[in-house]
Amino acid sequence: MSAADATKAADALLTAERTGEPCPPIRSLLPEGDIDAAYGVQRLNVEQGLAAGRRVAGRKIGLTSPAVQTQLGVDQPDFGTLFADMAVPDGGTVTAGRLIQPKVEAEVALVLGAGLPHRDCTVADVIRATDFALAALEIVDSRIADWDITIVDTVADNASSGLYVLGGTPVPLSGLDLRAVRMTMTRDGSAEPVSEGTGADCLGGPLNAAAWLASTLAAAGDPLRAGDVVLTGALGPMAVASPGDRFEARISQLGRISVRFAPEGGTA
């Protein structure tokens, strides 16, 4: 991929984010199926964010569902960068127009107390490095019109990151089986869930996902560090978010977490 095409793809995504107007898929600018090239585009926009004064707060893991991997023709997850200004308080409101075409998914977040520098990171390494787990919501978004994405589109687009919500009750991993946690997410207080799942639905367990991420980032020379937040991947299907919606997720052993989307033209 030429530097000019990489810059063109990064600029298209950045412009879509700034204006709120989605762009066409950028895969035509990248070599077909070249995930490394897509990560190169992602890095350009992460560097833009850092240059603008944004602070990296951690990483997110995507494509942890085998069904979604099959849909996009891949056999591994992907990752993106979390900036501190992407955090929304538990129970907070996403202002109208902040995102383009948001969807919500419930996850387990890990907060690290130590770095994970090894290319062959194990689950035991992750457990040892983790200070605590939190219930989390990830609000994914796509700068690409109509979510018309392939693997290279979503990787280049910071793994379709949008915003995230962290619960306020830290739970130590001692005695906690993250594979067994059960998640139910509802919209607007309805008794009918819009998403359900378990920890095992996330790459066999959130710790497996975190070990994959740690190994992948260490091999790339940019390892996870103490203090990083790791969103380990969806526990169930995504739910489309519309103005005025309120979502609440219950994750056993980790508690409840919620977020609201402001009505059209409103802020609260």
Coordinates of C-alpha atoms in Angstrom, one line a residue:
M1 CA 0.0 0.0 0.0
S2 CA 1.3 3.4 -0.9
A3 CA 1.7 6.1 1.8
A4 CA -0.7 8.3 -0.2
D5 CA -3.4 5.6 -0.1
A6 CA -2.9 5.0 3.6
T7 CA -3.2 8.8 4.2
K8 CA -6.3 9.0 2.0
A9 CA -8.0 6.2 3.9
A10 CA -7.1 7.6 7.3
D11 CA -8.3 11.1 6.3
A12 CA -11.6 9.8 5.0
L13 CA -12.3 8.1 8.4
L14 CA -11.1 11.1 10.4
T15 CA -13.3 13.4 8.3
A16 CA -16.3 11.2 8.8
E17 CA -15.8 11.2 12.5
R18 CA -15.4 15.0 12.6
T19 CA -18.4 15.8 10.4
G20 CA -20.8 13.0 11.4
E21 CA -21.1 12.1 7.7
P22 CA -20.1 8.5 7.0
C23 CA -17.7 7.7 4.2
P24 CA -17.8 4.9 1.6
P25 CA -15.8 1.7 2.4
I26 CA -12.1 2.4 2.3
R27 CA -11.1 -1.2 1.3
S28 CA -10.5 -0.2 -2.3
L29 CA -7.6 1.9 -1.1
L30 CA -5.9 -1.1 0.7
P31 CA -4.5 -4.3 -0.7
E32 CA -7.2 -6.9 -0.6
G33 CA -7.4 -8.6 2.7
D34 CA -4.2 -6.9 4.0
I35 CA -4.9 -6.6 7.7
D36 CA -1.4 -5.3 8.4
A37 CA -2.0 -2.4 6.0
A38 CA -5.3 -1.7 7.8
Y39 CA -3.6 -1.5 11.1
G40 CA -1.2 0.9 9.5
V41 CA -4.2 3.2 8.7
Q42 CA -5.5 2.8 12.2
R43 CA -2.1 3.9 13.6
L44 CA -2.1 7.0 11.5
N45 CA -5.3 8.2 13.2
V46 CA -4.2 7.1 16.6
E47 CA -1.1 9.2 16.1
Q48 CA -3.3 12.1 15.0
G49 CA -5.2 11.8 18.3
L50 CA -2.1 11.8 20.3
A51 CA -0.8 14.8 18.5
A52 CA -4.0 16.6 19.3
G53 CA -3.5 15.9 23.1
R54 CA -5.7 12.9 23.5
R55 CA -4.7 10.3 26.1
V56 CA -4.6 6.5 25.5
A57 CA -6.6 4.7 28.3
G58 CA -6.3 1.2 27.0
R59 CA -7.4 -1.2 24.2
K60 CA -10.5 -2.9 23.0
I61 CA -10.8 -6.4 21.5
G62 CA -13.3 -7.0 18.7
L63 CA -14.4 -10.0 16.6
T64 CA -14.4 -12.4 19.5
S65 CA -17.6 -14.1 18.2
P66 CA -16.9 -17.1 15.9
A67 CA -20.1 -16.2 14.0
V68 CA -18.8 -12.7 13.3
Q69 CA -15.3 -14.0 12.4
T70 CA -16.9 -16.3 9.8
Q71 CA -19.0 -13.5 8.4
L72 CA -15.9 -11.3 7.8
G73 CA -13.7 -14.2 6.7
V74 CA -11.2 -14.1 9.5
D75 CA -9.9 -16.5 12.1
Q76 CA -8.8 -14.1 14.8
P77 CA -10.0 -11.1 16.8
D78 CA -8.9 -7.5 16.1
F79 CA -8.1 -4.6 18.4
G80 CA -8.4 -0.8 18.6
T81 CA -7.3 2.0 20.9
L82 CA -9.4 3.5 23.7
F83 CA -8.8 7.2 24.4
A84 CA -9.8 8.6 27.8
D85 CA -12.2 11.1 26.2
M86 CA -14.2 8.1 24.8
A87 CA -15.4 7.2 28.4
V88 CA -19.0 7.9 29.4
P89 CA -20.0 7.6 33.1
D90 CA -22.1 4.7 34.2
G91 CA -25.7 6.0 33.9
G92 CA -24.6 8.8 31.7
T93 CA -26.0 10.2 28.5
V94 CA -24.5 10.2 25.0
T95 CA -25.3 13.5 23.4
A96 CA -27.2 13.6 20.1
G97 CA -25.0 13.6 17.1
R98 CA -21.8 12.4 18.9
L99 CA -21.8 9.1 17.0
I100 CA -22.9 8.2 13.5
Q101 CA -24.6 4.8 13.7
P102 CA -24.0 3.4 17.2
K103 CA -24.6 -0.1 18.5
V104 CA -24.3 -1.3 22.1
E105 CA -22.7 -4.5 23.5
A106 CA -22.0 -5.6 27.1
E107 CA -18.5 -6.8 28.0
V108 CA -16.1 -7.6 30.8
A109 CA -13.4 -4.9 31.3
L110 CA -10.1 -5.7 32.9
V111 CA -8.0 -3.0 34.6
L112 CA -4.3 -3.8 34.7
G113 CA -2.0 -3.2 37.7
A114 CA 1.1 -4.4 35.8
G115 CA 2.3 -4.5 32.2
L116 CA 2.1 -7.6 29.9
P117 CA 5.3 -7.4 27.8
H118 CA 5.6 -11.0 26.7
R119 CA 4.8 -12.3 23.2
D120 CA 3.7 -15.6 24.6
C121 CA 1.3 -14.2 27.3
T122 CA -0.7 -16.8 29.2
V123 CA -4.0 -16.6 31.1
A124 CA -2.0 -16.9 34.3
D125 CA 0.0 -13.8 33.2
V126 CA -3.2 -11.9 32.7
I127 CA -4.6 -12.9 36.0
R128 CA -1.4 -11.9 37.8
A129 CA -1.4 -8.5 36.0
T130 CA -5.0 -7.6 36.5
D131 CA -6.0 -5.4 39.4
F132 CA -9.8 -5.9 39.0
A133 CA -12.6 -6.5 36.6
L134 CA -15.6 -4.2 35.9
A135 CA -18.9 -4.5 34.0
A136 CA -18.7 -2.5 30.8
L137 CA -20.6 -1.4 27.8
E138 CA -18.9 -0.7 24.5
I139 CA -20.8 1.6 22.2
V140 CA -19.4 0.7 18.8
D141 CA -19.7 2.9 15.8
S142 CA -18.6 2.9 12.2
R143 CA -17.4 5.8 10.2
I144 CA -18.3 3.7 7.1
A145 CA -21.8 4.1 5.6
D146 CA -24.4 1.5 6.5
W147 CA -21.8 -0.7 8.4
D148 CA -20.7 -1.9 4.9
I149 CA -17.4 -3.4 6.3
T150 CA -14.9 -6.1 5.7
I151 CA -12.1 -7.0 8.1
V152 CA -9.8 -4.3 6.6
D153 CA -12.5 -1.6 6.9
T154 CA -13.2 -2.2 10.6
V155 CA -9.5 -2.6 11.5
A156 CA -8.6 0.6 9.8
D157 CA -11.5 2.3 11.5
N158 CA -10.0 1.6 15.0
A159 CA -11.9 -1.7 15.2
S160 CA -15.2 0.3 14.9
S161 CA -14.6 1.9 18.3
G162 CA -17.0 4.6 19.5
L163 CA -17.4 5.1 23.3
Y164 CA -17.3 3.0 26.4
V165 CA -18.9 2.9 29.8
L166 CA -17.2 1.3 32.9
G167 CA -19.0 0.2 36.0
G168 CA -18.0 1.6 39.3
T169 CA -17.7 -1.6 41.4
P170 CA -14.2 -3.2 41.0
V171 CA -14.2 -7.0 41.5
P172 CA -10.9 -8.8 42.1
L173 CA -10.4 -11.9 40.0
S174 CA -9.7 -14.1 43.0
G175 CA -12.5 -16.7 43.0
L176 CA -14.2 -15.1 39.9
D177 CA -14.8 -17.4 36.9
L178 CA -15.2 -15.0 34.0
R179 CA -16.2 -17.8 31.7
A180 CA -19.3 -18.5 33.8
V181 CA -20.6 -14.9 34.1
R182 CA -24.1 -14.4 32.5
M183 CA -25.1 -11.2 30.8
T184 CA -28.6 -9.8 30.0
M185 CA -29.0 -6.5 28.3
T186 CA -32.4 -4.7 28.0
R187 CA -33.6 -1.5 26.3
D188 CA -35.9 1.1 28.0
G189 CA -36.7 -1.2 30.9
S190 CA -38.3 -3.9 28.9
A191 CA -38.5 -7.3 30.4
E192 CA -37.5 -8.7 27.0
P193 CA -33.7 -8.8 26.6
V194 CA -32.1 -7.4 23.4
S195 CA -28.9 -9.4 24.1
E196 CA -27.8 -12.3 26.2
G197 CA -24.7 -14.3 26.6
T198 CA -22.0 -15.7 28.8
G199 CA -18.3 -15.2 29.4
A200 CA -17.6 -18.4 27.4
D201 CA -19.1 -16.7 24.4
C202 CA -16.2 -14.3 24.3
L203 CA -13.4 -16.4 22.7
G204 CA -14.0 -19.1 25.2
G205 CA -13.5 -16.6 28.1
P206 CA -12.5 -13.0 28.5
L207 CA -9.1 -14.0 29.9
N208 CA -8.3 -15.9 26.7
A209 CA -9.2 -12.7 24.7
A210 CA -6.9 -10.6 26.9
A211 CA -4.0 -13.1 26.6
W212 CA -4.4 -12.9 22.8
L213 CA -4.3 -9.1 22.9
A214 CA -1.3 -8.9 25.2
S215 CA 0.7 -11.3 23.0
T216 CA -0.3 -9.5 19.8
L217 CA 0.6 -6.1 21.1
A218 CA 3.9 -7.3 22.6
A219 CA 4.9 -8.8 19.3
A220 CA 4.1 -5.5 17.7
G221 CA 6.4 -3.6 20.2
D222 CA 3.5 -1.8 21.9
P223 CA 2.6 -3.9 24.9
L224 CA -0.2 -3.4 27.4
R225 CA 0.9 -1.3 30.3
A226 CA 0.0 -0.9 34.0
G227 CA -3.3 1.2 34.3
D228 CA -4.6 0.1 30.9
V229 CA -8.3 -0.7 30.5
V230 CA -8.9 -3.8 28.4
L231 CA -12.4 -4.3 26.9
T232 CA -12.3 -8.0 26.3
G233 CA -15.1 -8.4 23.7
A234 CA -18.9 -8.8 23.5
L235 CA -20.7 -11.3 25.6
G236 CA -23.7 -11.3 23.3
P237 CA -25.1 -9.7 20.1
M238 CA -24.9 -6.0 19.5
A239 CA -28.1 -3.9 19.8
V240 CA -28.7 -0.9 17.5
A241 CA -29.1 2.3 19.5
S242 CA -31.6 5.0 18.6
P243 CA -32.1 8.5 20.0
G244 CA -33.9 8.3 23.4
D245 CA -32.9 4.7 24.1
R246 CA -31.6 3.6 27.5
F247 CA -29.7 0.4 27.8
E248 CA -29.0 -1.6 31.0
A249 CA -26.8 -4.7 31.2
R250 CA -26.6 -7.1 34.2
I251 CA -23.5 -9.2 34.3
S252 CA -23.5 -11.8 37.1
Q253 CA -20.8 -11.3 39.8
L254 CA -20.0 -7.9 38.2
G255 CA -23.2 -5.9 38.6
R256 CA -25.3 -3.6 36.5
I257 CA -24.3 -0.8 34.1
S258 CA -26.4 1.6 32.0
V259 CA -26.2 4.3 29.4
R260 CA -28.8 6.6 27.7
F261 CA -28.8 8.2 24.3
A262 CA -30.2 11.7 24.2
P263 CA -33.3 12.3 22.1
E264 CA -32.8 13.8 18.7
G265 CA -31.7 17.4 19.1
G266 CA -31.3 17.0 22.8
T267 CA -28.4 16.6 25.3
A268 CA -30.2 14.9 28.2

